[in-house]
Coordinates of C-alpha atoms in Angstrom, one line a residue:
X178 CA 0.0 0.0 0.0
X179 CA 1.6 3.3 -1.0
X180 CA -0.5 6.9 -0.4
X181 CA 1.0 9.3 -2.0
X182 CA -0.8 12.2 0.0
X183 CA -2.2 12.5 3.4
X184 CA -5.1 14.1 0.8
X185 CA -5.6 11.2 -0.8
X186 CA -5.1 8.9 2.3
X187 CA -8.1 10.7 3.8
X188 CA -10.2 11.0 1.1
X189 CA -10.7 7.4 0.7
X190 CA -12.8 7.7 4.1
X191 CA -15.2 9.2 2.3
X192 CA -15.8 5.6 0.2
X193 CA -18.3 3.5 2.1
X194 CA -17.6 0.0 1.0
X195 CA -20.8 -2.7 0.9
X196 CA -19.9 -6.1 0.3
X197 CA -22.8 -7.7 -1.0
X198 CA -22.8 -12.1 -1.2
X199 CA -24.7 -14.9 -3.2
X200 CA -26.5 -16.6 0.1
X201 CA -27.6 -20.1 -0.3
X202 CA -30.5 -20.1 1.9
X203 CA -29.6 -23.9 2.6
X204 CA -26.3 -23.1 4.6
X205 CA -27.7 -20.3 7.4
X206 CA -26.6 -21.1 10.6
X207 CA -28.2 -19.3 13.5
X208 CA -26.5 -17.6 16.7
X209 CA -28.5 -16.1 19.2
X210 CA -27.3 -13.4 21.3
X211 CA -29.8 -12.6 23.6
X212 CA -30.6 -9.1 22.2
X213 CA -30.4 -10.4 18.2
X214 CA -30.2 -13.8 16.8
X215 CA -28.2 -13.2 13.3
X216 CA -28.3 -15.6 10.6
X217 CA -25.0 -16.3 9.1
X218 CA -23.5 -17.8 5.9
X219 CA -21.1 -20.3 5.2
X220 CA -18.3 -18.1 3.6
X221 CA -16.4 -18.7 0.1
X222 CA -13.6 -20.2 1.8
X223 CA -13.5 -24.0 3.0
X224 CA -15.6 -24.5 6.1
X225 CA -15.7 -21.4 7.6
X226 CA -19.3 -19.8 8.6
X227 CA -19.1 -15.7 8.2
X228 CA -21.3 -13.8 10.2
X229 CA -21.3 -10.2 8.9
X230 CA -22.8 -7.0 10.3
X231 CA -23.0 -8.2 14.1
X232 CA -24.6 -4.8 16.1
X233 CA -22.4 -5.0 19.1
X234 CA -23.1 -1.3 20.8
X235 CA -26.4 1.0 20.0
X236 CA -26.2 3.6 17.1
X237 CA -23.5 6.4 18.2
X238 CA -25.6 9.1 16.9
X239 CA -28.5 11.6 18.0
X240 CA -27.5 11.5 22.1
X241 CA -25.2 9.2 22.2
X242 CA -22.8 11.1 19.4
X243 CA -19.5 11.9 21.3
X244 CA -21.0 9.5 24.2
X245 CA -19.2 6.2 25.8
X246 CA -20.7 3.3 24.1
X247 CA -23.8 1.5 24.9
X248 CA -25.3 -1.9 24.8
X249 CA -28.2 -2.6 21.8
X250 CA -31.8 -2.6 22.0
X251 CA -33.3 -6.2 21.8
X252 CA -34.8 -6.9 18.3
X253 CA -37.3 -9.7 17.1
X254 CA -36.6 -10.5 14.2
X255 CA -33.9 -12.6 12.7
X256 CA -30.8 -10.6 11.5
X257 CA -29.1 -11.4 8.2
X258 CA -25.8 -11.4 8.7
X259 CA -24.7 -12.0 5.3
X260 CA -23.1 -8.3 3.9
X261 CA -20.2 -6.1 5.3
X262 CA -21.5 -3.4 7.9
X263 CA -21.5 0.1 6.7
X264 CA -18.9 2.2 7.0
X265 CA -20.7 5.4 8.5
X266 CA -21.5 7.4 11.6
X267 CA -23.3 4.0 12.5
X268 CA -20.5 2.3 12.6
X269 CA -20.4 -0.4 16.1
X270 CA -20.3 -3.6 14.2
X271 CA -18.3 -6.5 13.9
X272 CA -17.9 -9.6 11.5
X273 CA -17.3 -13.1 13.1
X274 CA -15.6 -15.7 11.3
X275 CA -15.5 -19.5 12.3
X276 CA -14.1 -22.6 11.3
X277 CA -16.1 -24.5 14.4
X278 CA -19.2 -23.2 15.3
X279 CA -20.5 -26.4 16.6
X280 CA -17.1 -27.5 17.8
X281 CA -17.1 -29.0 21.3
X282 CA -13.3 -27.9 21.6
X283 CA -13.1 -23.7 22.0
X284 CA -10.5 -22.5 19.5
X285 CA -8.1 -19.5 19.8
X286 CA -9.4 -15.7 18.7
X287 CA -8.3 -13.5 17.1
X288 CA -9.5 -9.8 17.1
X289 CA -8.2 -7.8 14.3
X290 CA -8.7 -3.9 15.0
X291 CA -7.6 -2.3 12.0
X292 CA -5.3 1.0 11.6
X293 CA -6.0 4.1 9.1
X294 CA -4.1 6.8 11.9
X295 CA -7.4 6.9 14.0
X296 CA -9.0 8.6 10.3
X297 CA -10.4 5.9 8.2
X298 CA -10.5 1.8 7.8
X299 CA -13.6 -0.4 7.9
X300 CA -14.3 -4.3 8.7
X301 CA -14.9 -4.7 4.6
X302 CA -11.7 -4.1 3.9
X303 CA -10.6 -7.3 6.0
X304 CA -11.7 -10.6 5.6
X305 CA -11.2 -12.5 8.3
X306 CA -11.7 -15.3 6.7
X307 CA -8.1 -14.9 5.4
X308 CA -6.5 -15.7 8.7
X309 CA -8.6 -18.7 9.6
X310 CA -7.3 -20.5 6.6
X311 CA -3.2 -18.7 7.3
X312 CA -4.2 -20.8 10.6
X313 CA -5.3 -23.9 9.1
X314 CA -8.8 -23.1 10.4
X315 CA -7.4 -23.2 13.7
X316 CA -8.8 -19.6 15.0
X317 CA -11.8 -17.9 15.1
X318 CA -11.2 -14.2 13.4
X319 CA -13.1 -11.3 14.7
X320 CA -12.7 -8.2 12.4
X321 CA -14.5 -4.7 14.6
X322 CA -15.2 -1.2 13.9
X323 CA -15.0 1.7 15.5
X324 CA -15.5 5.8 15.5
X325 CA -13.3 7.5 13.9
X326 CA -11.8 11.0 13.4
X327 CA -13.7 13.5 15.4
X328 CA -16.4 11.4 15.9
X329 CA -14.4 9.1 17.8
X330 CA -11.6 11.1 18.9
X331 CA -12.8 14.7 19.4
X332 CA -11.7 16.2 22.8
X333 CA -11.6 19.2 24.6
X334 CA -12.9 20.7 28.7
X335 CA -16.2 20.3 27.0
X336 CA -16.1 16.1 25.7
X337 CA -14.8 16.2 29.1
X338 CA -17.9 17.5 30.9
X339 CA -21.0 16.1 28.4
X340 CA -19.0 13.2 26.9
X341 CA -16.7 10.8 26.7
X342 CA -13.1 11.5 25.6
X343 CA -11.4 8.6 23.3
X344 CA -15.0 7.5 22.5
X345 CA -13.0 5.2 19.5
X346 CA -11.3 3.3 22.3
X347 CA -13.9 3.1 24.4
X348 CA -15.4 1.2 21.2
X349 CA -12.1 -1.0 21.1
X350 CA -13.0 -1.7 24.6
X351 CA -16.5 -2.8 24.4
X352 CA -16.1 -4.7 21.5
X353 CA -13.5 -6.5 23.7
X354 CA -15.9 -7.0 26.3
X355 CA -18.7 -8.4 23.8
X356 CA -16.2 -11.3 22.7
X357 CA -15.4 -12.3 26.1
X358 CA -19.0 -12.1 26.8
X359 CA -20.1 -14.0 23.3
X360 CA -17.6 -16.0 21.3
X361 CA -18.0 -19.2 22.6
X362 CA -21.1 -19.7 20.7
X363 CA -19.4 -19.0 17.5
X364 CA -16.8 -21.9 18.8
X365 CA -14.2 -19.5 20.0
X366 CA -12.6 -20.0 23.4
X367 CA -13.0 -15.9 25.6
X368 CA -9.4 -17.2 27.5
X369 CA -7.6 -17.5 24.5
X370 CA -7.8 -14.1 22.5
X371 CA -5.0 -12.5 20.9
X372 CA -5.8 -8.6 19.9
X373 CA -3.8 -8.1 16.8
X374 CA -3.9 -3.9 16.0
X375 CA -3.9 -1.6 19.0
X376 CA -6.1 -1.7 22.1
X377 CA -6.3 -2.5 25.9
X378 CA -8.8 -3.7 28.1
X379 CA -7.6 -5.7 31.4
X380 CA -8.1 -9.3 31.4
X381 CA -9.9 -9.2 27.8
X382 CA -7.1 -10.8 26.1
X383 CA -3.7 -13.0 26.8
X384 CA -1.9 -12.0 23.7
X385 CA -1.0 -8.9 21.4
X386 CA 0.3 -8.6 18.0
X387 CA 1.1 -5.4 16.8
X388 CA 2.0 -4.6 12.9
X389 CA 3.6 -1.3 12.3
X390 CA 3.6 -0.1 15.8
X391 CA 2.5 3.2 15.8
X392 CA 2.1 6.0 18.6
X393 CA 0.8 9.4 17.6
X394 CA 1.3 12.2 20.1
X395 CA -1.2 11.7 23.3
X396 CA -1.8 15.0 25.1
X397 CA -3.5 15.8 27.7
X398 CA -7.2 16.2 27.0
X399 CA -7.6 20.3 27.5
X400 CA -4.0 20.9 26.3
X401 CA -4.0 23.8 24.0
X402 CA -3.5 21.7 21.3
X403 CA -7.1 19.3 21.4
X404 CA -8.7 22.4 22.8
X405 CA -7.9 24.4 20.1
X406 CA -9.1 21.7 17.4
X407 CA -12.4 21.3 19.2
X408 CA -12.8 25.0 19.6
X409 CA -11.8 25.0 15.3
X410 CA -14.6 22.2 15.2
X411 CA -17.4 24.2 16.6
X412 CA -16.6 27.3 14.6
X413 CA -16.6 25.5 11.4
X414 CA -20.0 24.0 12.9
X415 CA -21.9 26.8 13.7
X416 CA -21.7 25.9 17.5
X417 CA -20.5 28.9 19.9
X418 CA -22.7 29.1 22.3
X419 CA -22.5 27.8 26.1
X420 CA -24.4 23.9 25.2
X421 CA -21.3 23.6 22.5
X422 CA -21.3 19.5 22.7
X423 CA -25.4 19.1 22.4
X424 CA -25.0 21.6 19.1
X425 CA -22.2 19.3 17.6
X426 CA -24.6 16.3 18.1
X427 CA -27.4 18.3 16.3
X428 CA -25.4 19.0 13.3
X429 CA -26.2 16.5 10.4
X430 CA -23.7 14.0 10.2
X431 CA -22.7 14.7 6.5
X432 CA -21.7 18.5 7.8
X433 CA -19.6 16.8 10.0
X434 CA -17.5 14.5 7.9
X435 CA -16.9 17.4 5.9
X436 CA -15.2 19.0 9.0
X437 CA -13.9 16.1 10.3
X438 CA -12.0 16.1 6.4
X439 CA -11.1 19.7 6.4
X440 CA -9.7 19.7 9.7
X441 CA -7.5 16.5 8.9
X442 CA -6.5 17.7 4.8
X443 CA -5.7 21.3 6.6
X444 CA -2.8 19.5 9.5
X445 CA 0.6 19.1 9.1
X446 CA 1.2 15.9 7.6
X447 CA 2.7 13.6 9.6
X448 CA 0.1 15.1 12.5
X449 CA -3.3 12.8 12.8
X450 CA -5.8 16.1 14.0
X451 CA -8.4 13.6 16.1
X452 CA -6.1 10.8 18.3
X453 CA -6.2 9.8 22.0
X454 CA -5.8 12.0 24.4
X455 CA -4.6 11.4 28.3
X456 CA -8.3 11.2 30.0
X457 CA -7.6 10.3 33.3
X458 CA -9.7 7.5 33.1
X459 CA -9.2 5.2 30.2
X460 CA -5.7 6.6 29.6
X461 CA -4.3 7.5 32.9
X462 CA -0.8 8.4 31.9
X463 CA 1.5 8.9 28.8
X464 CA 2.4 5.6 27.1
X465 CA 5.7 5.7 27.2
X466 CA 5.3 6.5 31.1
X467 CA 3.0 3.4 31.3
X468 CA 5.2 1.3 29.1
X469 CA 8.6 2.4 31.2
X470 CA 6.7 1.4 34.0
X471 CA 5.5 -2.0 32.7
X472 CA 2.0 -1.0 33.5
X473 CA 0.6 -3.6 30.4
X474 CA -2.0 -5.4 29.6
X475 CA -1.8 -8.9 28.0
X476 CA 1.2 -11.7 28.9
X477 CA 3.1 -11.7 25.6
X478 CA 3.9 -9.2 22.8
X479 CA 4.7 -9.7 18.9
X480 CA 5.4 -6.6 17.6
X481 CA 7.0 -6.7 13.6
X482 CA 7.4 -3.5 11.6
X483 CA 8.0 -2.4 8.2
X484 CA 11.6 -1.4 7.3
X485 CA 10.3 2.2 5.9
X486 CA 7.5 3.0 7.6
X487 CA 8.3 6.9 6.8
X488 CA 8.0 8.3 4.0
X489 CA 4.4 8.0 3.5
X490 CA 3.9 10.1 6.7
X491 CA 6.2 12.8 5.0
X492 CA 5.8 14.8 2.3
X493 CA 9.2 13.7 -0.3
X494 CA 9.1 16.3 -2.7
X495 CA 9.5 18.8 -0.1
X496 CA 12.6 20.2 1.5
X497 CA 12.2 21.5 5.4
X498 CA 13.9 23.9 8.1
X499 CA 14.5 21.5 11.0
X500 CA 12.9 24.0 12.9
X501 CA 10.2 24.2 11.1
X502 CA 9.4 20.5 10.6
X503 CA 9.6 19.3 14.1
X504 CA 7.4 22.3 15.6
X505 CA 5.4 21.6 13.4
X506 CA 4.6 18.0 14.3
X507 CA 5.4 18.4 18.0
X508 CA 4.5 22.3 19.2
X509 CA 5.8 21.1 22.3
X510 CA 9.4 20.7 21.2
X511 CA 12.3 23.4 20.4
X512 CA 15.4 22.7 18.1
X513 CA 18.1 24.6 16.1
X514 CA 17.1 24.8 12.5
X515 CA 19.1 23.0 9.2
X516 CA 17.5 22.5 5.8
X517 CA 16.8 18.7 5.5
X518 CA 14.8 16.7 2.4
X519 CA 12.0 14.2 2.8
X520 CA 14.4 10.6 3.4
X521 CA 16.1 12.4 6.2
X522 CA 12.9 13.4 7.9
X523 CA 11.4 10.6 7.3
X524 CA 13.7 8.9 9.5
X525 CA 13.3 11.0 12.0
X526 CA 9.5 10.7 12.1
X527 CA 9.7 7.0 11.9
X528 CA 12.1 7.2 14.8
X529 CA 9.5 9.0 17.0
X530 CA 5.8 7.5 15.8
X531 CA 7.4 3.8 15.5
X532 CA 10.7 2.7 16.5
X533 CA 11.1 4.4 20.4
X534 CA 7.6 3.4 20.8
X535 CA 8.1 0.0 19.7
X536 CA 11.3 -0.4 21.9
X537 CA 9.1 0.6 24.9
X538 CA 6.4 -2.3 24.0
X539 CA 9.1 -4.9 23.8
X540 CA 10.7 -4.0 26.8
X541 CA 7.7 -3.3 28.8
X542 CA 7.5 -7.4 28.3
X543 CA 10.9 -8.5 29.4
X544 CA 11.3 -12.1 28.1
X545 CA 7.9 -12.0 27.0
X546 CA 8.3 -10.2 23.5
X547 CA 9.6 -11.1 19.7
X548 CA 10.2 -8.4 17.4
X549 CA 10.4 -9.0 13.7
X550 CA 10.7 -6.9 9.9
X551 CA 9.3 -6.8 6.7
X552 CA 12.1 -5.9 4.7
X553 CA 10.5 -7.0 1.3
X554 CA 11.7 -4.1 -0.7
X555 CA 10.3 -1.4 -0.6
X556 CA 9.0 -2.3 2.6
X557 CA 6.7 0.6 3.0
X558 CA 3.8 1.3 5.8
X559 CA 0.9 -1.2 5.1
X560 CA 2.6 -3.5 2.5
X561 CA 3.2 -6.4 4.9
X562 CA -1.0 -6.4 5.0
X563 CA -1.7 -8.0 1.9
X564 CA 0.6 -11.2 2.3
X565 CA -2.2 -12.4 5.4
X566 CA -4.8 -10.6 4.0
X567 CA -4.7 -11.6 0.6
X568 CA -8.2 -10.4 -0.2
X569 CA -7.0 -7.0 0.8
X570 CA -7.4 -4.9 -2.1
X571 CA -7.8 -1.1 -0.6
X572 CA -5.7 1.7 -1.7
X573 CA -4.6 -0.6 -5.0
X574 CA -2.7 -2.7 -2.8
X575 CA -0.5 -5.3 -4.7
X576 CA 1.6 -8.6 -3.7
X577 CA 5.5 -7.6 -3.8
X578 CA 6.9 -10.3 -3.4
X579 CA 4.7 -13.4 -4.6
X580 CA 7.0 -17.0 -3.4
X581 CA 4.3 -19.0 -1.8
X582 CA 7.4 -20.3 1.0
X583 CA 7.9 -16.7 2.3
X584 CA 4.2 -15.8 2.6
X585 CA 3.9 -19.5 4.5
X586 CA 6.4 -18.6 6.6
X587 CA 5.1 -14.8 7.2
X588 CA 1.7 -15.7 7.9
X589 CA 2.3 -18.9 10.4
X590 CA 4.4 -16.4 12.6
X591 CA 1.6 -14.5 13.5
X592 CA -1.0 -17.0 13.6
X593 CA 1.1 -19.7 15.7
X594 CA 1.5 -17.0 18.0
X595 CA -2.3 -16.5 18.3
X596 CA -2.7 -19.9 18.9
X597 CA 0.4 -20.9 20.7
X598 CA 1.9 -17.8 22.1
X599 CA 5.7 -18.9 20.3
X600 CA 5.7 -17.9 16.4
X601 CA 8.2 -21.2 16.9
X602 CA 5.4 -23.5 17.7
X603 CA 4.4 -23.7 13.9
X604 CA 1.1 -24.5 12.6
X605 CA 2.6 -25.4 9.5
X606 CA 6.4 -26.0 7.7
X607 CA 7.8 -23.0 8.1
X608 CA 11.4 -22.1 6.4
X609 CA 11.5 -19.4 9.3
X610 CA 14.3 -20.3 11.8
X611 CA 14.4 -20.0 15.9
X612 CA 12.8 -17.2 16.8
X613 CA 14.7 -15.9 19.8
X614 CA 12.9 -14.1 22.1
X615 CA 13.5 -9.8 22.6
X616 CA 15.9 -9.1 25.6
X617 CA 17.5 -5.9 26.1
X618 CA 21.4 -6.4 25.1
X619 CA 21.0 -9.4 22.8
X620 CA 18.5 -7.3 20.8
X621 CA 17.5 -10.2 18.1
X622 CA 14.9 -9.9 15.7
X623 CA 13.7 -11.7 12.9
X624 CA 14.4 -9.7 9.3
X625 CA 11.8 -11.5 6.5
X626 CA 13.5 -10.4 3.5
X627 CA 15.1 -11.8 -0.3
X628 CA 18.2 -12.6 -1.9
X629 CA 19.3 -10.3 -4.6
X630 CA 18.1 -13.5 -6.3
X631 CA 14.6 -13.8 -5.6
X632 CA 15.1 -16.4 -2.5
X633 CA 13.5 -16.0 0.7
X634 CA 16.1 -14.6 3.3
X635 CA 14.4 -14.7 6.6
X636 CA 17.0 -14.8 9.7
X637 CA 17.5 -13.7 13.3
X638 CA 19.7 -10.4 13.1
X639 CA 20.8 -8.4 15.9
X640 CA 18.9 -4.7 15.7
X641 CA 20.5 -2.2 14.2
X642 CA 22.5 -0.2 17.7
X643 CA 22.4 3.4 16.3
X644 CA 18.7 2.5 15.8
X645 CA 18.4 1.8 19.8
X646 CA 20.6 5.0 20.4
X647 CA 17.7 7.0 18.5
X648 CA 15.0 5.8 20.6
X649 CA 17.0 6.1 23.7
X650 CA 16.8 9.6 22.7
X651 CA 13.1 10.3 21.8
X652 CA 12.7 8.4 24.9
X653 CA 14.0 10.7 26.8
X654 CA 12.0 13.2 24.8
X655 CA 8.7 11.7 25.8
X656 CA 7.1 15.3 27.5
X657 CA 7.8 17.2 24.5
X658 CA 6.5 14.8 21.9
X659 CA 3.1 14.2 24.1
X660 CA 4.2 10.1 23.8

């Protein structure tokens, strides 16, 4: 996946995607959930029943826009839960897909919660039917949604005093909490779920996988900066007056889109406008504080990123004042100015968004974590996806690097880890060696790469030390960069 433009990246939010199925009427199996039974399909791959569309949380709109999420009303009548949910304001659904829905032995889950920078993604872009079969159809595959943008991630004094702040991870949460609550009756076992994405909910899941690890700036909730995008909000809205928040839910949610857009074209790119902020609640602290601390959810981390995660988070045809750049994407911070092009920068914002956070996950697991890299060139963000999700097709993605041995060996990683909690417990022959696990001083990870004739070239390499020497360094930097 390559985005040329945050522009573009954005815009493609706009595209609501309905998958639509051929349903043989014959092969409907029925779940009921207490407050819905939904009718599901066996899906086109081998043996696995899809159930798309689940309502797990009541409309977010009306009086519960910028609310925490609730449970949803009880309904009669038999849902269909044959097409993708939409991709909307309405957006708290999931899609459940199982291998062993009337298996007497609970399998593993896994709960995909897709990335987009907190600005766009839906479940249709992600069949989790895909990682059932990587697995061998040993996994059930949960794919959710939730709020995005403002809508999820809007904050301010105001969301603080008639709302919820980080409404989209309150989302994360509750979805969480519904699979915990509901997944042994689509065969999956509640004690054995591996989040794979970016969330936390205590005692909700045993396992985390994390692709591209990503940490955007967290500030405080009425920092100037959030305060000053939700007072930009409410101007562009209209809304001025003393009931600010109940205005903002009156607004039509098209106007709103079209703000939430604006307000994330007009940033600085390598900024994402609507993110978590510190709430006090949900998120008590800074990560990186958290992390040093080991304060963690979960008992084992896999955490693989892409070798150049940058440069689509920078603009390459432009050249910066050091000065300029880094105010720019954190106000907090101060530096001495020196002209600089886009590779150089793009280093440095890869450094901060990805690598020091990524260092803190893995050591905020000490003997509990493996880190790995794509290194398929070119190895940008989001081109990994595609080899696991090979029905992925958003934002043209293409196959790279099509040798049916690498992509075995790729996928079992993750999904041996889902099931197993070792990526060296394989599901399946794997040409992937011992996968040591992350300690601080050896510093091994496994690099999946190619020969400079085409041959898989996957090996345990010792990380890169002027690599750990800049996240030492943002580290330290933590209170400026609001991480």
């Amino acid at each position: 996946m390559s985005l040329h433009s945050l522009q573009h990246f954005l815009q493609v939010a706009l595209i609501f995607l309905v998958c639509v199925q051929n349903v043989d009427a014959g092969t409907t199996p029925l779940v009921d959930l207490g407050y819905a039974q939904y009718q599901g399909v066996v899906d086109t791959k081998p043996d696995i029943t899809a159930f798309k569309g689940i309502r797990y949380a009541a409309p977010p709109t009306g009086s519960l826009r910028f609310q925490a999420p609730a449970p949803p009303s009880k309904v009669a009548e038999v849902q269909q839960a044959f097409n993708d949910p939409p991709a909307s304001e309405d957006c708290l659904f999931l899609n459940v897909f199982s291998p062993a829905l009337n298996s007497t032995a609970p399998l593993p889950t896994i709960v995909w919660i897709h990335g987009g920078g907190y600005a766009l993604g839906s479940a249709s872009q992600y069949n989790g039917a895909d990682l059932v079969q990587d697995s061998n159809n040993k996994v059930v595959a949960v794919v959710i949604q939730y709020r995005l943008g403002l809508f999820g991630f809007l904050a301010g004094q105001q969301v603080k005093d008639d709302g919820a702040l980080n409404a989209g991870l309150l989302d994360q949460d509750f979805a969480l909490r519904w699979v915990n609550k509901n997944i042994r009756k689509f065969g999956g076992d509640p004690d054995k779920v591996t989040i794979w994405g970016q969330s936390a909910a205590p005692k909700l899941f045993r396992a985390a996988i994390t692709s591209s690890t990503f940490m955007p700036s967290q500030y405080r909730y009425n920092d100037t900066i959030p305060q000053t995008l939700f007072n930009d909000v409410a101007a562009q809205a209209g809304c001025n007056d003393t009931k600010t928040l109940d205005c903002l839910r009156a607004v039509d949610g098209a106007t709103l889109e079209n703000i939430n857009l604006n307000t994330m074209v007009s940033g600085f790119q390598g900024t994402f406008s609507f993110a978590p902020v510190v709430d006090g609640l949900f998120i008590t602290q800074s990560p990186t504080d958290a992390l040093l601390r080991g304060k963690v959810n979960g008992d084992i981390l896999l955490s693989v990123f892409n070798t150049n995660e940058g440069p689509v988070s920078v603009n390459q045809s432009a050249e910066y004042n050091v000065t300029e750049y880094v105010r720019n994407l954190f106000p907090l911070f101060g530096v001495k100015g020196e002209q600089c092009g886009g590779e150089y920068l793009s280093t440095v914002w890869v450094s901060i968004e990805s690598d020091a956070p990524l260092m803190s996950s893995l050591n905020a697991f000490p003997a509990k974590s493996y880190k790995g890299e794509y290194a398929i060139p070119p190895a940008g963000h989001g081109q990994d996806i595609i080899n696991y999700f090979p029905s992925f097709t958003a934002f043209n993605a293409t196959l790279i690097y099509n040798n049916t041995a690498f992509i075995d060996a790729f996928t079992d990683a993750f999904v041996s880890f889902a099931v197993n909690l070792d990526p060296n417990v394989k599901l399946r022959p794997s040409i992937t060696p011992a996968w040591p696990k992350w300690s601080r001083g050896a510093d091994m990870e496994m690099v999946f790469n190619e020969t400079e004739s085409g041959m898989p070239d996957i090996a345990p390499v010792r990380t890169s030390s002027a690599l750990l020497d800049r996240c030492e360094f943002w580290k330290s930097m933590h209170h400026l960069t609001g991480q």
